[in-house]
Structure formats: C-alpha cells, structure tokens
Amino acid sequence: MKNNWKFIDDKATFILEQPEKTSHLYFPLVNEKLMMSSITPDLHGDIKIDHNHFLSPPVSIFDLHNSRASRNFFIRVDGKLFAANGSTNRIENKDETQLEAGILWHKLIRKNQDFGLKIEVTNFVPQIDKFIELMKVSITNISDDSKTIMSTVSIPLYGRSADSIRDHRHVTSLLNTTEIEEYGIKLKPTLSFDELGHLENDIEYVVLASDQNDKSPQYYYTDIDSFIGEGGNLDYPLDLISLSNAKKLGDQTVNGKESIAGLVFEEVDLKPQEIKDYYIVISIGEKISIKDLQKKYANQNAFNHYFEDNIKYWSKKLDPLSIKTSDSRYDNWMRWVSLQPILRRLMGNSFLPYHDYGRGGRGWRDLWQDALGLLLLESEDIADDLYSFFAGIRMDGSNATIIGANPGEFIADRNNIPRVWMDHGVWPLKTLQVYLENTGNYQFLLKEQTYFKDHLIHRAQKIDQLWDVEQGNFQKDIKNNIYLGTIFEHLLIQHLTAFFNVGEHNNILLEGADWNDGMDMADNNGESVAFTAFYAGNIAQLSEYAKKIKKLGFQSIDLASEFELLIDQISMPIDYDKPQEKQARLKIYFNQISHKIKNKKISIDINDLIIDLENKAKWMFEHLRKNEWISNNSDAWFNGYYDDFGNQVENTDPSNIRMTLTGQVFPIMSGVATEDQIKSITKAANKYLYQKDMGGLRLNTDFGGPQMNLGRAFGFAYGTKENGAMFSHMSVMYANALYERGFIKEGYRILKEIYSHCQDFSKSKMYPGLPEYIGPSGRGYYFYLTGSASWYLFTIVNQVFGIKGKDGNLLLSPKLLKEQFDKNCNAVIHTNFANKKFKVTFINKDQKEYGSYKINKILLNDQEIHFKKTDDNAIIDRTLLTALKDNQIHNLTITLT
Ligand code: G1P
C-alpha cells in the first residue's frame, strides 16, 4: 500500500509521510470548555470558541488550500525565509515532511537539507477550563555548520464573527485595536459588529510566545500590511527580510487594520544538532493577562505537563470502549470512530472545514444519535440528559428545532421558515430503548416532563396567534399551569400523531423531510414509506413498554384527556384503511391542543392501551407488506417514498430502476420485512446499489437529475452526499438492521467494506475515522462530525460483540465471525455496563464459525459464574455486576464451544 498512514502504538497514534501531498486533510483540536481548532498539514484551519468569536479567519474546505492566512513560523537564514508550514517553497518543494498525530494532538515535522534545518510543530488544546491552544516549535540544526537564525511566529488575528467573512469584512477590520505587550499581541475590536445593534466588545484575542529561556520576542507586528510588506503576502512576508516595519515594545500600533501576531525573536546561533524551542499560546477571552499566560503555559514544563494531561484525558474517555480483534489496524481505527460522538457533542455540526454551515449547535436527530454513542462511552449517567431532551417535544408530536446550550434548553425559532422533519419522532425511543434495556429502569417512563410550546401548531402548518414569547416555552393548561406528562406519554404523542398523519397512500407524510435532509421538496403529498416502517416498529415496541409498566404494578395510565382521540380503538375507532378518517381525527386533536389544553387527565386501562397499540402496529405491518413491496421478474424490494405528485418513487422496471437504501433499512430494522423479503432486498441492493470503489452501497440509484417534486438532494451531482453517495450513516444502519435480523454475514460485509475503504488512504484520502460519505472518486467527505460514528459504535458493541442490556441484566449474544478472533482465538472489548468497567474476552479455541458456537462458561474475575441460557445467548444477573467495585476493570471471560 503506497503512502498510507500507519499506527505506531495501540492508542491510535499514527504517522503519515508527506501529508501535504493530499488535499482537504484536517484534524480537530478541542477541549470541554469549547476551544475549537482545526489544523491541517500546512498548519491551516481555524481557531474559535463559537460562531461569533473566531481568533483566525473562519475556513471552509476550499480555503484550506486557497487562503494564505494560517498559523505559521518563519525562520530567516542568510536573508531567506523557511516556513514551518512549507509556504516559502511551495513550488520547488524539497521538504521532507511527516505528520504524527494522536488523540488529540498534532505534530508536523519538516526537514530541508538546503536550509539544514528541521522544524517540529506540535499543537493541542489543553484540557483546562480556558480557551487556549498551545503550540511548540522546535528547530534543529541538521547541517554540519553553525547557523544564524531569526524565528518569527505568524498567526493572523481575525477577532470577530464568522458572519463578517463576507458581510462587511473590511468595515469590521476598522474596529480592530491592537496592543503590544511583552511576549505577545492582543487584539480587541472596539465593537462587535451587528447591523441589528452594535455592541461594545469585551473579547480579546491573544497570541504570545517565548523561547525556551523565557525570552520574549524582540520585534512585533500587529497588522498584516506591515508584516507582509508592499507586494508581499503571508506565504512569504517580505518585511521579515528587512524588518523595516517591525515595532518594539512601547511603540504605538496602527489600529483599524487586519491584524496579525507577528512575533520576531532575536537572531541566535544554532550549532550542528543544537535544538531551539519556542512556546506559543493562543487564547480567547476577557481581560487576558499576557504575562500570566506566558508564565503558566509558555515553557517546557507546562507544555509537557498539559500535553501528558491531554493524552491521559482522552485515554480515560476512550479506554472504556476499546477492542482487540484479529486486526490491530482496525482496533486502532475504531478508537478514532469512538472519539467521533464526543467530538460532535462538543462541536455540533458547524466547526470543522467541511462543516461550514450552521451557527453551532446540533439538530434534534443528532442530539439523540449522539446520545446513543455517548450512552456507550459515557455510561448511564446520561439519563438526566435524556430526560431533559424530552422537554423539546410539542403536544402535536413535532419538536423544537433550536437546541440551547444546556441540556433540555429549547428555543422558539421565530425567524426561520417553520419545518417539521417527519422522522424526528422515532429517534428518542430508539435511544431510550438502549438506556432502558441496559438499566431495567422502566420507572423512567413514568417520570413527568413538560412539553415545548411556541407559536407553531398543527405540526407547523398553522400559527397560534394567541401565543407570545412572554408565555414561555411550556405547554400550559387553561388554568395556566405548566402541563406535565409522563415520558411514556411523550413517546405516545410522537408516534400516534405520526400514525394518523398520513397521505393518500396511507403512509406517513414526508412533511419537511425525513432522515434524509435532502428529501425536502414534497411537503404537500410526499410520503415516507421508509419511516412509516420505523414508526410501525416503534409502536409495537411501545406496546411492550405498556406491558412493562403493567409489570410495575399499574393497571392504568394517566394521559392528557385530549389524547383519548388518538387511542381510538377503545371507544371511537376509525377505519385505518381510510387516510381521510385518520387525518380528520388528527385535526380534531390538533384543534384541542393548539393553545392551552384542558386541565384534565384521563385514566386509560393498560390492557386497552396495549390492544390499541398492537392493532395499530399490526395494521401498519400488513399495509406495508401488502402495498409497498414492489417487484419485477427477477428482483423485489420496498418502495421507500411517494413524491409530491403522489407517485411511487421507487421503480422495478429494468429500463428505469429506482431504488433507495433508506427504503430497505427501516422495514428490515423494524421487523416489517420478512426473512424472505430480506433475502430479496440484499440481492437487489447488491445488484443496483453496490459500488466497490465507493466502499459499499450507495444511498440510491441515479434518478437522472433534479427531482423538483422530491427534494434538493437530487440536484447534487450523482454520487455526492444525499444523492447516491455511500452515506455512512444509512449503510451502518443497514448493517445494524441486518445483524438484528440474523443476517450476520451480510451485515459484517457492509461494516468491513466501509472500514477497508476508509483505511485505504490512497482511496479515501482521509485520516483514520468514519466520514459522512464516500464520493464518486472514492474520497471521504465530512470528517469527524457525523452521526454514523454513533451507529457504528453501537453496532459493534450491541450486535457484533453482542453486549447489551436485557431488563437491566447483561445479555451476551456474540455475533463474531471466525475471522474476527485474533491469533490466540480471542476477541476482546472494553465496555461499560451497570456503571462498571469490563474487559470482555470471548474465547473461541475451537475456531468455530458464527452459528456453530455457543456460550459454554463465563468467568467473572477468574471465578466461574452462573448465567441464564437463552438460545445461544447468556444473561448475567445485574446484581452480580452492581456488587463489583467501581473504578476498576473487571474481567469477563466467555468460553465459546
Ligand atoms: C447528516 C446530518 C443527519 C442527516 C443526514 C442525512 O448526516 O447530520 O442529521 O440525517 O445528514 O441528511 P451526518 O453528517 O450526521 O452523517
């Protein structure tokens, strides 16, 4: 394999030679305080704390190669400049470079024999309660002669909102005021610019540096014009040759300019093999003391201390979920995938170069997907967060779309065009299911929570004219009390409103879109058959939860009286075959809850509720199997959608095949697809969607250009993003569904192909991890911040290793294939369960294939334990596990025979 990255330890540290020879690479650096940086092989990327506070100019993917404004470090030798990021000799590049990166630090090593120098640049964001990035530059004389070098830190200071990159970029530079202090430069714009009302600005942007002996720079530049000189640029700042514009401490600076921290150190002699280090601190905040920062962070001890601390921090996060299989490269790659849900919790969907949209924050769907990954990584402590998220649900089954900074904080979206994504109702149950199975805490379903209320009613089809902001974002009753309903009621509302909200083909309306954000142009008559199947499976699951509640000793359950309309089977059944009856019933319900609700709860007999839910699920299953299974002479699969004209989207006609993966995934996952149907689907998917050089299955076949009656996705070039790419999230959910339904080899193949593709740098052109999608050329796009990582992790733990909860007990149901066991016939996973840490080792001494082994013996910390056998699985009683010590790794050894 030509120039692929290589792991150099078992903590996922990797090296890559000549990283700058591949475009679009970037790497995240971040801490919990939310200092968020991205960094590239030429030290590009940006540094920010939120949408409105960027220390360096915000970049999207193409700026990484086309803008010169990056972190840099210049060395002047014999009147010539040599740049740490390679900018001074881009064309005749004779530099030898290597990237070394770990979780989460980045080191670029550059050697140039003509200059006789090696420069190592290390960057990371320390895990402290501050907005700081640390950078160390080490220069080694690799020649046989002494060299006189002058070193200069160069970091452009942008100091404002991402909005100003296009809107008033120049005007906002006029607000810049800079100061030189010993060691560094401070940029503090006078105002934070906003046409709606300018505010006085308190935020400062600072870069400081000192050498290994605490020496401060000799000269300073605070504005880019002076630094680059007339006719110069940031790649080769001409003034560094003459220093004619350089300032000294105490000199007056020029305000109203694009700013820079240009920190020039006194010339020094470097003997052969001698090393000289410089420590750089980059910070954002109020009233920053440069002196204090320098003392605390700009020296070897501090740098090493925080560097080690950072490594330990991430190890502590990721060790509890690591694996050891036959392929150590895969195990290390998985460590990067495991990091991804945490990165998205921190950075949302907005703050890396491909993710150049949005203003921070995450969407509803992502909130729950991330929680799924975090449940595995950050244990059951996430229960409070899950509970708080339910406060985002409206009584019409839709939900708030603007999610505040704190868990459970939802904000009315008064400016944007109202939109409802019809899939939003399914995700909370899917995530909660994992929590409930892992803990057995079904009482959680009976906890009471508020509902979200704003001006949008009837699933954003109407405006509540009586509502205004002062009333707050809580659903109230007519007595003005904030209404509280159980979590179970919240789930019922999400699913039953969907059940009734059907189009003319009796599938749930597509509304603003479903999981596929690009299916957004069929909001009158479009239907998502795919998600109708998902809702059907969930409604069946809700009837199981009703049974659990009954088991807790409840004969009835209290619900808002209006809700009786939707549990129609008890006293006022409608004909489910008639979409109009469903819509009419839903309308009555919407009218009743549109402003304030009655101050009345009704008590529903649980048995009646179970019957109602089972009838609904049964009806949906039959409807889908009967009406949406499409076929030609040789192939058959599910239709996934109806467009805005009410036409079936998928087509089995050999001259015009149209197939979507989404349309297949949810019938399989929910149980709607029968075994025979799954066999047929996998055959058709392999035939029509498989693309070897794209790492697996495409999201859809080529629909031949824009579909104005379906969605924007089809305006994207075929093979990109939501139009026919290998979209990791859907592919992984497909694999998950196949595993769930016992199609292990098929599921494994999907997971394996994605990995094989991603780890082949010559094709995927990305660092270790899972991208949002693989495009037509095989390249990976949208690194790090993708929901697919949560699902990948979930599938590995829950399906492949088969470690899951069953009413709070530990269920072991391994689905590992023979080839996944290592040379000692072991497969190992570190995982959390019952808030304890485990190392789970499956031993397959007889090298049996999946399907022919059974769990024979289980040792817990070397003691054989009793377990319950069910089919090929084992259940370990929770009490055995909760009795174990905290903060210790317990060994579970499972012998398969
Ligand atoms: C992105 C969005 C996700 C959406 C998907 C398809 O996927 O974040 O919510 O469902 O596109 O439109 P991601 O980048 O998370 O893989």
Coordinates of C-alpha atoms and ligand atoms in Angstrom, one line a residue, residues 344 349 365-366 369 515-518 722 727 729 772 785-788, ligand 1:
R344 CA -19.9 16.0 17.8
N349 CA -22.3 20.2 13.1
R365 CA -32.0 14.0 15.3
D366 CA -28.3 14.5 16.1
Q369 CA -27.9 9.9 17.8
W515 CA -33.7 11.4 7.9
N516 CA -32.6 12.5 4.5
D517 CA -32.5 16.3 4.9
G518 CA -32.4 16.4 1.1
E722 CA -27.5 12.5 -0.1
F727 CA -23.6 7.5 3.0
H729 CA -25.0 6.6 8.4
E772 CA -20.2 11.2 6.5
L785 CA -18.7 15.2 12.9
T786 CA -21.0 12.5 11.6
G787 CA -23.8 10.7 13.3
S788 CA -22.7 7.5 11.6
Ligands
G1P1 C1 -26.2 14.4 8.1 C2 -27.0 15.0 9.3 C3 -28.0 14.0 9.7 C4 -28.9 13.6 8.5 C5 -28.0 13.2 7.3 C6 -28.8 12.9 6.1 O1 -25.6 13.2 8.5 O2 -26.2 15.3 10.4 O3 -28.8 14.5 10.7 O4 -29.8 12.7 8.9 O5 -27.0 14.1 7.1 O6 -29.4 14.0 5.6 P1 -24.2 13.0 9.3 O7 -23.3 14.0 8.8 O8 -24.5 13.2 10.7 O9 -23.8 11.6 9.0

